[in-house]
Amino acid sequence: MKQAHVSTTGTVSAAGIESISGDDAKVLVAATSRVTDATGANNEPRVWRLRVLTAADREVGPAAADAAAAVLSYKPDTVTADLARAHSHLTGDFATYFDKLGTDVVVPAATGRHTSSTATVTATSVVSADSGHAVALVFVSQVTTADDLNQPHHVQQFAFGTGRGR
């Protein structure tokens, strides 16, 4: 490349952690490269999809998964304890909102209609992380049952979550 006077410029469009194992993570990367030759001609950009192995904070994905499952899951006979466990994952205005929602909506539905909700995290991806703050994308499959529902209600959803280091 040096002798031919060819240069390549790469741009990362997006990246997300696919999985974490031990001290390693598999990161999916979407990137574009542009090659310029000795004559100054620019070739068409090339689009790349890459899987890169890297060391990463292996606690972010599981912590986000635990929090999402706790916030979205409860059973009629344990609803108060379930909401308290969920609250332990929350802070600030959202914690206040969640407490009011729990008191006004969730507890009456769980005890009155025997409503239960089971959330299963199907995937997580760390969007960004540093020593004091992380953002994760969490994909959830949620099933809700109640006395007045003819069949379980299934929902596939996703959420961004943020957290501070402890």
mmCIF file of C-alpha atoms in Angstrom:
data_model
loop_
_atom_site.group_PDB
_atom_site.id
_atom_site.type_symbol
_atom_site.label_atom_id
_atom_site.label_comp_id
_atom_site.label_asym_id
_atom_site.label_seq_id
_atom_site.Cartn_x
_atom_site.Cartn_y
_atom_site.Cartn_z
ATOM 1 C CA MET A 1 0.000 0.000 0.000
ATOM 2 C CA LYS A 2 2.873 2.338 0.799
ATOM 3 C CA GLN A 3 4.621 1.726 -2.538
ATOM 4 C CA ALA A 4 1.385 2.086 -4.489
ATOM 5 C CA HIS A 5 0.428 5.238 -2.541
ATOM 6 C CA VAL A 6 -2.966 3.810 -1.604
ATOM 7 C CA SER A 7 -4.757 5.056 1.492
ATOM 8 C CA THR A 8 -7.904 3.834 3.156
ATOM 9 C CA THR A 9 -10.194 5.843 5.426
ATOM 10 C CA GLY A 10 -12.664 3.949 7.606
ATOM 11 C CA THR A 11 -15.734 5.177 9.455
ATOM 12 C CA VAL A 12 -17.660 3.193 12.074
ATOM 13 C CA SER A 13 -21.419 3.709 11.652
ATOM 14 C CA ALA A 14 -22.592 1.652 14.639
ATOM 15 C CA ALA A 15 -21.377 -0.925 17.130
ATOM 16 C CA GLY A 16 -22.964 -3.126 19.781
ATOM 17 C CA ILE A 17 -21.890 -5.974 22.018
ATOM 18 C CA GLU A 18 -23.262 -9.322 20.807
ATOM 19 C CA SER A 19 -22.065 -11.452 23.725
ATOM 20 C CA ILE A 20 -19.681 -11.419 26.656
ATOM 21 C CA SER A 21 -17.677 -14.363 27.993
ATOM 22 C CA GLY A 22 -15.052 -13.955 30.682
ATOM 23 C CA ASP A 23 -12.939 -10.914 29.844
ATOM 24 C CA ASP A 24 -13.829 -11.007 26.140
ATOM 25 C CA ALA A 25 -16.764 -9.618 24.205
ATOM 26 C CA LYS A 26 -17.952 -10.141 20.650
ATOM 27 C CA VAL A 27 -18.750 -6.747 19.160
ATOM 28 C CA LEU A 28 -20.735 -6.298 15.950
ATOM 29 C CA VAL A 29 -19.502 -3.328 13.927
ATOM 30 C CA ALA A 30 -20.986 -1.637 10.865
ATOM 31 C CA ALA A 31 -18.309 0.338 9.012
ATOM 32 C CA THR A 32 -17.583 1.994 5.690
ATOM 33 C CA SER A 33 -14.174 2.291 4.007
ATOM 34 C CA ARG A 34 -13.050 4.494 1.139
ATOM 35 C CA VAL A 35 -9.857 3.772 -0.824
ATOM 36 C CA THR A 36 -7.846 6.500 -2.591
ATOM 37 C CA ASP A 37 -5.018 5.577 -4.993
ATOM 38 C CA ALA A 38 -1.858 7.373 -6.173
ATOM 39 C CA THR A 39 -3.757 9.237 -8.905
ATOM 40 C CA GLY A 40 -6.128 10.679 -6.305
ATOM 41 C CA ALA A 41 -9.067 8.662 -7.602
ATOM 42 C CA ASN A 42 -11.631 7.756 -4.962
ATOM 43 C CA ASN A 43 -13.220 4.358 -5.240
ATOM 44 C CA GLU A 44 -16.824 3.793 -4.215
ATOM 45 C CA PRO A 45 -17.232 3.307 -0.476
ATOM 46 C CA ARG A 46 -17.301 -0.286 0.727
ATOM 47 C CA VAL A 47 -19.689 -1.315 3.488
ATOM 48 C CA TRP A 48 -18.432 -3.821 6.051
ATOM 49 C CA ARG A 49 -20.117 -5.905 8.726
ATOM 50 C CA LEU A 50 -17.541 -7.123 11.229
ATOM 51 C CA ARG A 51 -17.459 -9.202 14.385
ATOM 52 C CA VAL A 52 -14.619 -8.078 16.651
ATOM 53 C CA LEU A 53 -13.401 -9.682 19.874
ATOM 54 C CA THR A 54 -12.504 -7.218 22.606
ATOM 55 C CA ALA A 55 -12.140 -6.991 26.384
ATOM 56 C CA ALA A 56 -15.244 -5.362 27.900
ATOM 57 C CA ASP A 57 -17.100 -4.766 31.121
ATOM 58 C CA ARG A 58 -18.877 -8.100 31.513
ATOM 59 C CA GLU A 59 -21.210 -6.825 34.215
ATOM 60 C CA VAL A 60 -23.247 -4.329 32.164
ATOM 61 C CA GLY A 61 -25.322 -6.742 30.035
ATOM 62 C CA PRO A 62 -26.291 -9.115 32.886
ATOM 63 C CA ALA A 63 -27.068 -6.169 35.202
ATOM 64 C CA ALA A 64 -29.332 -4.596 32.564
ATOM 65 C CA ALA A 65 -31.034 -7.958 31.991
ATOM 66 C CA ASP A 66 -31.616 -8.471 35.728
ATOM 67 C CA ALA A 67 -33.051 -4.966 36.115
ATOM 68 C CA ALA A 68 -35.390 -5.266 33.115
ATOM 69 C CA ALA A 69 -36.694 -8.673 34.214
ATOM 70 C CA ALA A 70 -37.240 -7.427 37.784
ATOM 71 C CA VAL A 71 -39.062 -4.248 36.721
ATOM 72 C CA LEU A 72 -41.412 -6.106 34.354
ATOM 73 C CA SER A 73 -42.147 -9.263 36.406
ATOM 74 C CA TYR A 74 -44.545 -9.828 39.324
ATOM 75 C CA LYS A 75 -46.964 -12.415 40.688
ATOM 76 C CA PRO A 76 -50.173 -11.888 42.695
ATOM 77 C CA ASP A 77 -48.933 -13.598 45.861
ATOM 78 C CA THR A 78 -45.523 -11.836 45.887
ATOM 79 C CA VAL A 79 -46.316 -8.515 44.194
ATOM 80 C CA THR A 80 -45.161 -6.327 47.108
ATOM 81 C CA ALA A 81 -41.793 -8.111 47.368
ATOM 82 C CA ASP A 82 -41.499 -8.169 43.551
ATOM 83 C CA LEU A 83 -41.981 -4.396 43.353
ATOM 84 C CA ALA A 84 -39.483 -3.817 46.173
ATOM 85 C CA ARG A 85 -36.915 -5.964 44.338
ATOM 86 C CA ALA A 86 -37.581 -4.011 41.130
ATOM 87 C CA HIS A 87 -37.267 -0.703 42.994
ATOM 88 C CA SER A 88 -33.739 -1.670 44.090
ATOM 89 C CA HIS A 89 -32.681 -1.314 40.420
ATOM 90 C CA LEU A 90 -34.140 2.195 40.016
ATOM 91 C CA THR A 91 -33.179 5.748 40.944
ATOM 92 C CA GLY A 92 -34.419 9.300 40.596
ATOM 93 C CA ASP A 93 -37.643 10.318 38.894
ATOM 94 C CA PHE A 94 -38.194 6.896 37.349
ATOM 95 C CA ALA A 95 -38.052 5.239 40.794
ATOM 96 C CA THR A 96 -40.689 7.705 42.043
ATOM 97 C CA TYR A 97 -42.877 7.084 38.979
ATOM 98 C CA PHE A 98 -42.460 3.311 39.317
ATOM 99 C CA ASP A 99 -43.494 3.383 43.005
ATOM 100 C CA LYS A 100 -46.677 5.317 42.157
ATOM 101 C CA LEU A 101 -47.457 3.000 39.226
ATOM 102 C CA GLY A 102 -46.955 0.005 41.486
ATOM 103 C CA THR A 103 -49.274 1.365 44.192
ATOM 104 C CA ASP A 104 -51.966 2.703 41.850
ATOM 105 C CA VAL A 105 -51.994 0.076 39.064
ATOM 106 C CA VAL A 106 -49.867 -3.027 39.551
ATOM 107 C CA VAL A 107 -50.827 -4.038 43.116
ATOM 108 C CA PRO A 108 -54.597 -3.615 42.514
ATOM 109 C CA ALA A 109 -54.376 -5.573 39.224
ATOM 110 C CA ALA A 110 -52.229 -8.327 40.730
ATOM 111 C CA THR A 111 -54.418 -8.815 43.786
ATOM 112 C CA GLY A 112 -57.825 -8.042 42.238
ATOM 113 C CA ARG A 113 -57.537 -9.730 38.817
ATOM 114 C CA HIS A 114 -54.741 -12.150 39.737
ATOM 115 C CA THR A 115 -52.568 -10.516 37.107
ATOM 116 C CA SER A 116 -49.023 -11.766 36.727
ATOM 117 C CA SER A 117 -46.268 -10.723 34.379
ATOM 118 C CA THR A 118 -43.173 -12.715 33.486
ATOM 119 C CA ALA A 119 -40.422 -10.948 31.557
ATOM 120 C CA THR A 120 -37.611 -12.893 29.915
ATOM 121 C CA VAL A 121 -34.647 -11.025 28.494
ATOM 122 C CA THR A 122 -33.832 -12.437 25.058
ATOM 123 C CA ALA A 123 -30.788 -10.267 24.289
ATOM 124 C CA THR A 124 -28.792 -7.301 25.521
ATOM 125 C CA SER A 125 -26.290 -5.008 23.885
ATOM 126 C CA VAL A 126 -24.115 -2.471 25.626
ATOM 127 C CA VAL A 127 -24.463 0.805 23.734
ATOM 128 C CA SER A 128 -21.801 2.605 25.753
ATOM 129 C CA ALA A 129 -19.950 2.129 29.029
ATOM 130 C CA ASP A 130 -17.248 3.752 31.084
ATOM 131 C CA SER A 131 -16.202 3.412 34.710
ATOM 132 C CA GLY A 132 -19.160 5.368 36.059
ATOM 133 C CA HIS A 133 -22.047 5.070 33.593
ATOM 134 C CA ALA A 134 -23.477 2.581 31.099
ATOM 135 C CA VAL A 135 -26.271 2.484 28.536
ATOM 136 C CA ALA A 136 -27.710 -0.844 27.370
ATOM 137 C CA LEU A 137 -30.332 -1.939 24.871
ATOM 138 C CA VAL A 138 -32.453 -4.772 26.303
ATOM 139 C CA PHE A 139 -34.825 -6.983 24.288
ATOM 140 C CA VAL A 140 -37.610 -8.520 26.370
ATOM 141 C CA SER A 141 -40.329 -11.102 25.841
ATOM 142 C CA GLN A 142 -43.157 -10.489 28.321
ATOM 143 C CA VAL A 143 -46.143 -12.705 29.073
ATOM 144 C CA THR A 144 -49.076 -11.364 31.115
ATOM 145 C CA THR A 145 -51.894 -13.508 32.508
ATOM 146 C CA ALA A 146 -55.031 -12.524 34.455
ATOM 147 C CA ASP A 147 -58.355 -14.003 35.476
ATOM 148 C CA ASP A 148 -60.183 -11.948 32.841
ATOM 149 C CA LEU A 149 -57.824 -12.751 29.938
ATOM 150 C CA ASN A 150 -58.869 -15.671 27.737
ATOM 151 C CA GLN A 151 -55.244 -16.470 26.960
ATOM 152 C CA PRO A 152 -51.817 -15.143 27.960
ATOM 153 C CA HIS A 153 -50.862 -11.820 26.398
ATOM 154 C CA HIS A 154 -47.411 -11.921 24.733
ATOM 155 C CA VAL A 155 -45.382 -8.776 24.028
ATOM 156 C CA GLN A 156 -41.940 -8.409 22.438
ATOM 157 C CA GLN A 157 -40.322 -5.120 23.373
ATOM 158 C CA PHE A 158 -37.049 -3.313 23.855
ATOM 159 C CA ALA A 159 -35.814 -0.558 26.111
ATOM 160 C CA PHE A 160 -32.745 1.561 26.647
ATOM 161 C CA GLY A 161 -31.513 1.517 30.207
ATOM 162 C CA THR A 162 -28.903 3.663 31.879
ATOM 163 C CA GLY A 163 -27.039 2.965 35.059
ATOM 164 C CA ARG A 164 -24.321 4.366 37.252
ATOM 165 C CA GLY A 165 -21.377 2.407 38.589
ATOM 166 C CA ARG A 166 -21.561 1.293 42.182
#
